[in-house]
CSV table of C-alpha atoms in Angstrom, one decimal:
chain,number,residue,atom,x,y,z
A,1,ASP,CA,0.4,-0.1,-0.2
A,2,ASP,CA,2.9,2.6,0.7
A,3,GLU,CA,4.0,2.0,-2.8
A,4,LEU,CA,0.4,2.9,-4.6
A,5,LYS,CA,0.2,5.9,-2.5
A,6,GLU,CA,4.4,6.8,-3.3
A,7,VAL,CA,2.1,6.6,-7.3
A,8,PHE,CA,-1.0,8.4,-6.4
A,9,ASP,CA,0.6,11.0,-4.4
A,10,TYR,CA,3.4,11.8,-7.4
A,11,ALA,CA,0.6,11.8,-10.4
A,12,LEU,CA,-1.4,14.0,-8.4
A,13,SER,CA,1.9,16.3,-7.6
A,14,LYS,CA,1.8,16.7,-11.9
A,15,ASN,CA,-2.0,17.5,-11.8
A,16,LEU,CA,-2.1,13.7,-13.9
A,17,ALA,CA,-4.5,12.3,-11.6
A,18,PHE,CA,-6.1,9.8,-13.7
A,19,PHE,CA,-7.1,6.4,-12.1
A,20,ASP,CA,-8.9,3.8,-13.7
A,21,THR,CA,-10.2,0.8,-11.0
A,22,ALA,CA,-13.7,-1.3,-10.9
A,23,GLU,CA,-15.2,-3.1,-8.3
A,24,LEU,CA,-13.9,-6.4,-9.4
A,25,TYR,CA,-10.6,-5.3,-8.8
A,26,GLY,CA,-8.7,-6.6,-5.7
A,27,LEU,CA,-13.4,-7.1,-4.9
A,28,GLY,CA,-13.3,-3.5,-4.1
A,29,ARG,CA,-10.1,-2.7,-2.1
A,30,SER,CA,-8.5,-0.7,-5.2
A,31,GLU,CA,-11.1,1.8,-5.0
A,32,GLU,CA,-11.2,1.5,-1.4
A,33,LEU,CA,-7.3,2.5,-1.6
A,34,LEU,CA,-8.0,5.2,-3.9
A,35,GLY,CA,-10.7,7.2,-1.9
A,36,LYS,CA,-8.6,6.5,1.2
A,37,PHE,CA,-5.3,8.1,-0.7
A,38,ARG,CA,-7.8,10.5,-2.1
A,39,LYS,CA,-8.9,11.7,1.1
A,40,GLU,CA,-5.3,11.7,2.8
A,41,ALA,CA,-3.6,13.7,-0.1
A,42,CYS,CA,-7.0,16.2,-0.6
A,43,ALA,CA,-7.2,19.0,2.3
A,44,THR,CA,-9.5,21.5,0.0
A,45,LYS,CA,-12.3,20.7,-2.4
A,46,GLU,CA,-10.4,22.0,-5.0
A,47,ASP,CA,-7.8,19.8,-3.9
A,48,GLU,CA,-10.0,16.7,-4.6
A,49,GLU,CA,-11.0,18.0,-8.2
A,50,LYS,CA,-7.9,17.0,-9.1
A,51,VAL,CA,-8.2,13.7,-9.2
A,52,ILE,CA,-10.1,11.7,-11.6
A,53,ILE,CA,-11.5,8.7,-10.7
A,54,ALA,CA,-13.3,5.6,-13.3
A,55,SER,CA,-14.9,2.6,-12.2
A,56,LYS,CA,-17.3,0.2,-13.7
A,57,PHE,CA,-19.7,-2.1,-13.3
A,58,ALA,CA,-18.8,-6.1,-13.3
A,59,ALA,CA,-22.1,-7.3,-15.6
A,60,LEU,CA,-21.7,-10.6,-14.0
A,61,PRO,CA,-24.9,-12.9,-15.1
A,62,TRP,CA,-27.3,-12.8,-11.9
A,63,ARG,CA,-27.0,-9.0,-12.5
A,64,THR,CA,-30.6,-8.8,-15.0
A,65,LYS,CA,-32.2,-5.3,-14.2
A,66,ARG,CA,-30.8,-1.6,-14.3
A,67,GLU,CA,-31.2,-1.6,-10.6
A,68,ASP,CA,-28.4,-3.2,-10.3
A,69,VAL,CA,-26.4,-0.9,-11.5
A,70,VAL,CA,-26.6,1.6,-9.5
A,71,LYS,CA,-27.0,-0.4,-6.3
A,72,ALA,CA,-23.5,-1.5,-7.5
A,73,CYS,CA,-22.0,2.3,-8.5
A,74,LYS,CA,-23.4,4.2,-5.2
A,75,ALA,CA,-21.4,0.7,-3.1
A,76,SER,CA,-18.1,2.0,-5.5
A,77,VAL,CA,-19.4,5.8,-4.7
A,78,LYS,CA,-18.7,4.6,-1.0
A,79,ARG,CA,-15.7,3.1,-1.2
A,80,LEU,CA,-14.3,5.4,-2.7
A,81,GLY,CA,-15.2,7.9,-0.7
A,82,GLY,CA,-18.8,9.9,-1.1
A,83,GLN,CA,-18.3,12.2,-3.9
A,84,PRO,CA,-19.2,11.4,-7.3
A,85,ILE,CA,-18.0,9.3,-9.3
A,86,ASP,CA,-16.3,10.7,-12.3
A,87,LEU,CA,-16.7,8.6,-15.0
A,88,TYR,CA,-18.3,4.7,-15.1
A,89,GLN,CA,-17.7,2.2,-17.3
A,90,ILE,CA,-19.4,-1.8,-17.7
A,91,HIS,CA,-16.5,-3.4,-17.6
A,92,PHE,CA,-17.4,-6.4,-20.7
A,93,PRO,CA,-21.7,-7.0,-22.4
A,94,ASN,CA,-22.7,-9.7,-20.5
A,95,ALA,CA,-24.6,-12.5,-23.2
A,96,TRP,CA,-28.0,-10.7,-21.8
A,97,SER,CA,-29.5,-7.5,-20.3
A,98,ASN,CA,-26.9,-5.2,-21.9
A,99,GLU,CA,-30.0,-2.5,-22.4
A,100,ASP,CA,-31.1,-2.6,-19.1
A,101,TYR,CA,-27.8,-1.4,-17.8
A,102,TRP,CA,-27.5,0.9,-20.4
A,103,ASP,CA,-30.5,2.4,-18.3
A,104,GLY,CA,-28.8,1.7,-15.1
A,105,LEU,CA,-26.2,3.8,-16.1
A,106,ALA,CA,-28.6,6.9,-16.9
A,107,ASP,CA,-30.5,6.4,-13.9
A,108,ALA,CA,-26.5,6.3,-11.8
A,109,TYR,CA,-25.9,9.9,-14.1
A,110,ASP,CA,-29.6,11.1,-13.6
A,111,GLN,CA,-29.0,10.8,-10.1
A,112,GLY,CA,-25.7,12.0,-9.5
A,113,LEU,CA,-23.7,9.7,-8.1
A,114,VAL,CA,-21.8,9.5,-11.7
A,115,LYS,CA,-20.2,13.0,-13.8
A,116,SER,CA,-20.1,11.0,-17.3
A,117,VAL,CA,-20.9,7.2,-18.3
A,118,GLY,CA,-18.8,4.7,-20.4
A,119,VAL,CA,-18.6,0.9,-21.2
A,120,SER,CA,-15.9,-1.2,-22.3
A,121,ASN,CA,-14.8,-3.7,-24.2
A,122,TYR,CA,-17.8,-3.0,-26.7
A,123,GLY,CA,-17.8,-3.5,-30.8
A,124,VAL,CA,-19.0,-1.2,-33.1
A,125,ASP,CA,-22.0,-2.0,-32.9
A,126,ALA,CA,-22.7,-2.6,-29.5
A,127,LEU,CA,-21.1,0.9,-29.4
A,128,ARG,CA,-23.6,2.6,-31.4
A,129,ALA,CA,-26.6,1.2,-29.9
A,130,CYS,CA,-26.2,2.4,-26.2
A,131,HIS,CA,-24.8,5.3,-27.7
A,132,ALA,CA,-28.2,5.5,-29.7
A,133,LYS,CA,-30.1,4.4,-26.0
A,134,LEU,CA,-28.4,7.1,-24.3
A,135,SER,CA,-28.7,10.1,-26.4
A,136,GLU,CA,-32.4,9.4,-25.8
A,137,ARG,CA,-31.9,10.5,-22.1
A,138,GLY,CA,-29.8,13.1,-22.9
A,139,ILE,CA,-27.0,12.0,-21.9
A,140,GLN,CA,-23.6,11.3,-24.1
A,141,LEU,CA,-21.1,7.9,-24.5
A,142,ALA,CA,-18.4,9.1,-22.9
A,143,THR,CA,-16.0,6.4,-23.2
A,144,ASN,CA,-15.3,3.1,-24.7
A,145,GLN,CA,-12.7,1.2,-22.8
A,146,ILE,CA,-10.8,-1.3,-25.4
A,147,GLN,CA,-7.7,-3.0,-25.8
A,148,MET,CA,-5.5,-1.8,-28.2
A,149,SER,CA,-1.8,-1.7,-29.0
A,150,LEU,CA,1.1,-2.2,-31.7
A,151,LEU,CA,0.8,-5.9,-31.2
A,152,TYR,CA,-3.4,-5.2,-30.5
A,153,ARG,CA,-4.4,-3.7,-33.8
A,154,TRP,CA,-8.2,-4.6,-34.1
A,155,PRO,CA,-10.0,-1.8,-33.5
A,156,ILE,CA,-7.5,-0.1,-35.9
A,157,GLU,CA,-8.3,-2.4,-39.2
A,158,ASN,CA,-12.2,-3.6,-37.9
A,159,GLY,CA,-13.0,0.3,-38.0
A,160,LEU,CA,-13.8,0.5,-33.7
A,161,LEU,CA,-11.1,3.2,-33.8
A,162,ASP,CA,-13.5,4.9,-36.2
A,163,ALA,CA,-16.8,4.9,-34.8
A,164,CYS,CA,-15.7,5.5,-31.5
A,165,LYS,CA,-14.6,9.2,-33.4
A,166,GLU,CA,-17.1,10.0,-35.0
A,167,LEU,CA,-19.5,9.3,-32.2
A,168,ASP,CA,-17.3,11.4,-30.3
A,169,VAL,CA,-16.6,8.5,-27.4
A,170,LYS,CA,-13.4,8.7,-26.6
A,171,VAL,CA,-11.4,5.9,-26.0
A,172,LEU,CA,-9.6,4.6,-23.1
A,173,SER,CA,-6.7,1.8,-24.5
A,174,TYR,CA,-5.6,-0.8,-22.2
A,175,SER,CA,-2.6,-2.8,-22.3
A,176,PRO,CA,-0.9,-0.2,-24.3
A,177,LEU,CA,2.8,-2.3,-23.1
A,178,ALA,CA,1.1,-5.4,-24.4
A,179,LEU,CA,1.3,-7.1,-21.5
A,180,GLY,CA,5.1,-6.4,-21.4
A,181,PHE,CA,6.2,-7.3,-24.5
A,182,LEU,CA,6.2,-4.2,-26.1
A,183,THR,CA,9.1,-3.8,-23.3
A,184,GLY,CA,11.6,-5.6,-24.6
A,185,LYS,CA,12.5,-7.1,-21.5
A,186,TYR,CA,11.1,-10.8,-23.3
A,187,ASP,CA,12.2,-12.9,-25.4
A,188,ARG,CA,12.2,-16.8,-25.6
A,189,ASN,CA,14.1,-17.9,-23.4
A,190,ASN,CA,13.4,-15.2,-20.5
A,191,LEU,CA,9.0,-15.5,-20.7
A,192,PRO,CA,6.8,-13.8,-17.8
A,193,SER,CA,5.2,-16.2,-15.1
A,194,GLY,CA,1.8,-17.2,-14.8
A,195,PRO,CA,-1.4,-17.3,-17.5
A,196,ARG,CA,1.1,-14.5,-19.6
A,197,SER,CA,4.0,-16.9,-20.5
A,198,LYS,CA,1.2,-19.3,-22.3
A,199,ILE,CA,0.8,-15.7,-24.6
A,200,GLY,CA,4.9,-15.7,-24.7
A,201,GLU,CA,5.3,-19.3,-26.0
A,202,GLN,CA,2.8,-18.3,-28.8
A,203,LEU,CA,3.9,-15.3,-29.9
A,204,PHE,CA,7.6,-16.8,-30.1
A,205,ASP,CA,6.1,-20.0,-31.6
A,206,ASN,CA,5.2,-17.5,-34.5
A,207,GLU,CA,7.9,-15.3,-34.6
A,208,ASP,CA,9.2,-15.3,-38.3
A,209,GLY,CA,10.9,-12.1,-38.1
A,210,SER,CA,8.6,-9.4,-37.3
A,211,TYR,CA,8.6,-8.7,-33.6
A,212,GLU,CA,11.9,-8.8,-33.8
A,213,ARG,CA,11.6,-5.9,-36.5
A,214,LEU,CA,8.9,-4.1,-34.4
A,215,LEU,CA,11.5,-4.5,-31.8
A,216,GLU,CA,14.8,-2.9,-33.9
A,217,VAL,CA,11.9,0.4,-34.9
A,218,MET,CA,10.9,1.0,-31.5
A,219,ARG,CA,14.2,1.2,-30.2
A,220,ASP,CA,15.4,2.9,-33.3
A,221,VAL,CA,12.8,5.9,-32.1
A,222,ALA,CA,13.6,5.5,-28.3
A,223,GLY,CA,16.4,6.4,-29.2
A,224,LYS,CA,16.1,9.4,-32.0
A,225,HIS,CA,14.5,10.8,-28.4
A,226,ASP,CA,16.9,10.3,-25.9
A,227,ASP,CA,17.3,6.5,-25.5
A,228,ALA,CA,13.5,6.8,-24.2
A,229,PRO,CA,12.2,3.6,-22.5
A,230,MET,CA,10.6,1.5,-25.4
A,231,SER,CA,7.5,1.7,-22.9
A,232,GLN,CA,7.0,5.3,-23.6
A,233,VAL,CA,6.7,4.8,-27.6
A,234,ALA,CA,4.4,2.0,-27.2
A,235,ILE,CA,2.2,4.4,-25.1
A,236,ASN,CA,3.2,7.0,-27.9
A,237,TRP,CA,2.2,5.6,-31.0
A,238,ALA,CA,-1.0,4.7,-28.7
A,239,ILE,CA,-1.8,8.9,-28.4
A,240,ALA,CA,-0.9,9.4,-31.2
A,241,LYS,CA,-4.1,6.8,-32.9
A,242,GLY,CA,-6.1,10.1,-30.4
A,243,THR,CA,-6.2,7.1,-27.8
A,244,ILE,CA,-5.6,7.8,-23.7
A,245,PRO,CA,-3.8,5.0,-23.5
A,246,ILE,CA,-4.2,3.3,-19.5
A,247,PRO,CA,-0.6,1.7,-18.4
A,248,GLY,CA,-0.7,0.7,-15.3
A,249,ALA,CA,1.8,2.0,-12.5
A,250,ARG,CA,2.8,-0.7,-9.0
A,251,ASN,CA,6.1,1.9,-8.1
A,252,ILE,CA,7.5,5.2,-8.3
A,253,ARG,CA,9.8,4.4,-10.9
A,254,GLN,CA,7.0,2.9,-13.4
A,255,VAL,CA,4.3,5.8,-12.6
A,256,LYS,CA,7.7,8.3,-13.4
A,257,GLN,CA,8.2,6.7,-16.5
A,258,ASN,CA,5.3,6.7,-17.8
A,259,LEU,CA,4.4,10.1,-17.1
A,260,SER,CA,6.9,11.2,-18.5
A,261,THR,CA,5.5,9.8,-21.8
A,262,LEU,CA,4.2,12.8,-22.3
A,263,ASP,CA,7.2,14.9,-22.2
A,264,TRP,CA,8.1,13.8,-26.2
A,265,SER,CA,5.6,12.7,-28.3
A,266,LEU,CA,5.7,10.8,-32.8
A,267,THR,CA,6.6,12.2,-35.5
A,268,ALA,CA,4.4,11.1,-38.6
A,269,GLU,CA,7.2,9.1,-39.9
A,270,GLU,CA,8.2,7.6,-37.2
A,271,GLU,CA,3.5,6.5,-36.3
A,272,ASN,CA,4.5,5.2,-40.0
A,273,LEU,CA,7.5,3.3,-39.6
A,274,LEU,CA,6.1,1.6,-36.5
A,275,ASP,CA,2.2,0.7,-37.8
A,276,ASP,CA,4.0,-0.5,-41.1
A,277,ALA,CA,6.5,-3.1,-38.8
A,278,SER,CA,3.5,-3.6,-36.1
A,279,ALA,CA,1.4,-4.8,-38.9
A,280,LYS,CA,2.9,-7.6,-40.2
A,281,VAL,CA,3.4,-9.0,-36.3
A,282,THR,CA,1.1,-12.5,-35.9
A,283,GLY,CA,1.1,-14.7,-32.9
A,284,PHE,CA,-0.1,-12.1,-30.5
A,285,VAL,CA,-3.8,-12.6,-28.2
A,286,THR,CA,-6.5,-12.6,-31.4
A,287,PRO,CA,-9.6,-11.6,-30.4
A,288,ASP,CA,-10.7,-14.6,-30.6
A,289,LYS,CA,-9.1,-15.6,-27.4
A,290,ASN,CA,-11.2,-13.3,-25.1
A,291,PRO,CA,-13.5,-14.3,-22.9
A,292,PHE,CA,-16.0,-11.5,-23.9
A,293,PRO,CA,-19.5,-12.8,-25.2
A,294,ARG,CA,-20.0,-12.0,-29.1
A,295,LYS,CA,-23.6,-11.3,-28.9
A,296,ASP,CA,-26.6,-10.6,-26.3
A,297,VAL,CA,-28.6,-13.8,-26.7
A,298,ASN,CA,-31.6,-12.3,-26.3
A,299,THR,CA,-31.5,-9.5,-28.8
A,300,GLY,CA,-28.8,-10.6,-31.1
A,301,LEU,CA,-27.4,-7.8,-30.5
A,302,ALA,CA,-23.3,-8.2,-31.3
A,303,MET,CA,-21.5,-7.0,-28.4
A,304,TYR,CA,-17.7,-7.8,-28.8
A,305,ASP,CA,-16.2,-7.6,-31.8
A,306,SER,CA,-11.9,-6.4,-30.6
């Protein structure tokens, strides 16, 4: 907890205190810590307003009513310290009851529990449907939080990113470092532990030189920017695509490195070089391997595509 408090305080000192959490993270523990850290660090209302917190409702199978969203939201508000949540999102699609969740988001907004609403892991069709439903109540769908990185380009290729831009829905891109595989610290003989090891094995089993070529391009780009860490190249690429990347930070070193990304940006030529190299890489996670329901069984609406 002490290291996480350092991360919080440093981000706040830089006026970059945006934190994305969820009721599922630590089964509420993440929200409780953020609420505690904000209370300890912020002596005034003005200080509190510098902290932006996004949280998420877990669309679990037994939650089928709009009231479930409001109830969960109230619990999150309490854990976070009592203030309205800046951004409240549906964490992932369910196989049913999705439209009820959208009504729940709108109810939470109308009750003053949240300042804005969003979704996460929504595909093009679900995004458009949710946007239209909320618009009926005069509420803008603010965000869609999706996986996107140099190794996971599907939202670019299938039109999801374009649809978000068309509807003025901001994209929060999670896993911009591709589970660490864009940092240069892993290779065939040095894989991460846990579930990521299987992903690494698949990536290297399918390696035809394109992944190493991408890393070489990233190193070249980093070298032109005072030998920046490769992670900053990956994050800046996500920024160049018009998204708001949300890399994780477990300690002060990581948060300093992440936030220093904003000290420089890619040139158009560098972005194109990275695009060309990343488009050739195969073997990383594909959408069909992700666990989210593809379709709402009651409405037939396609919920997830990437």
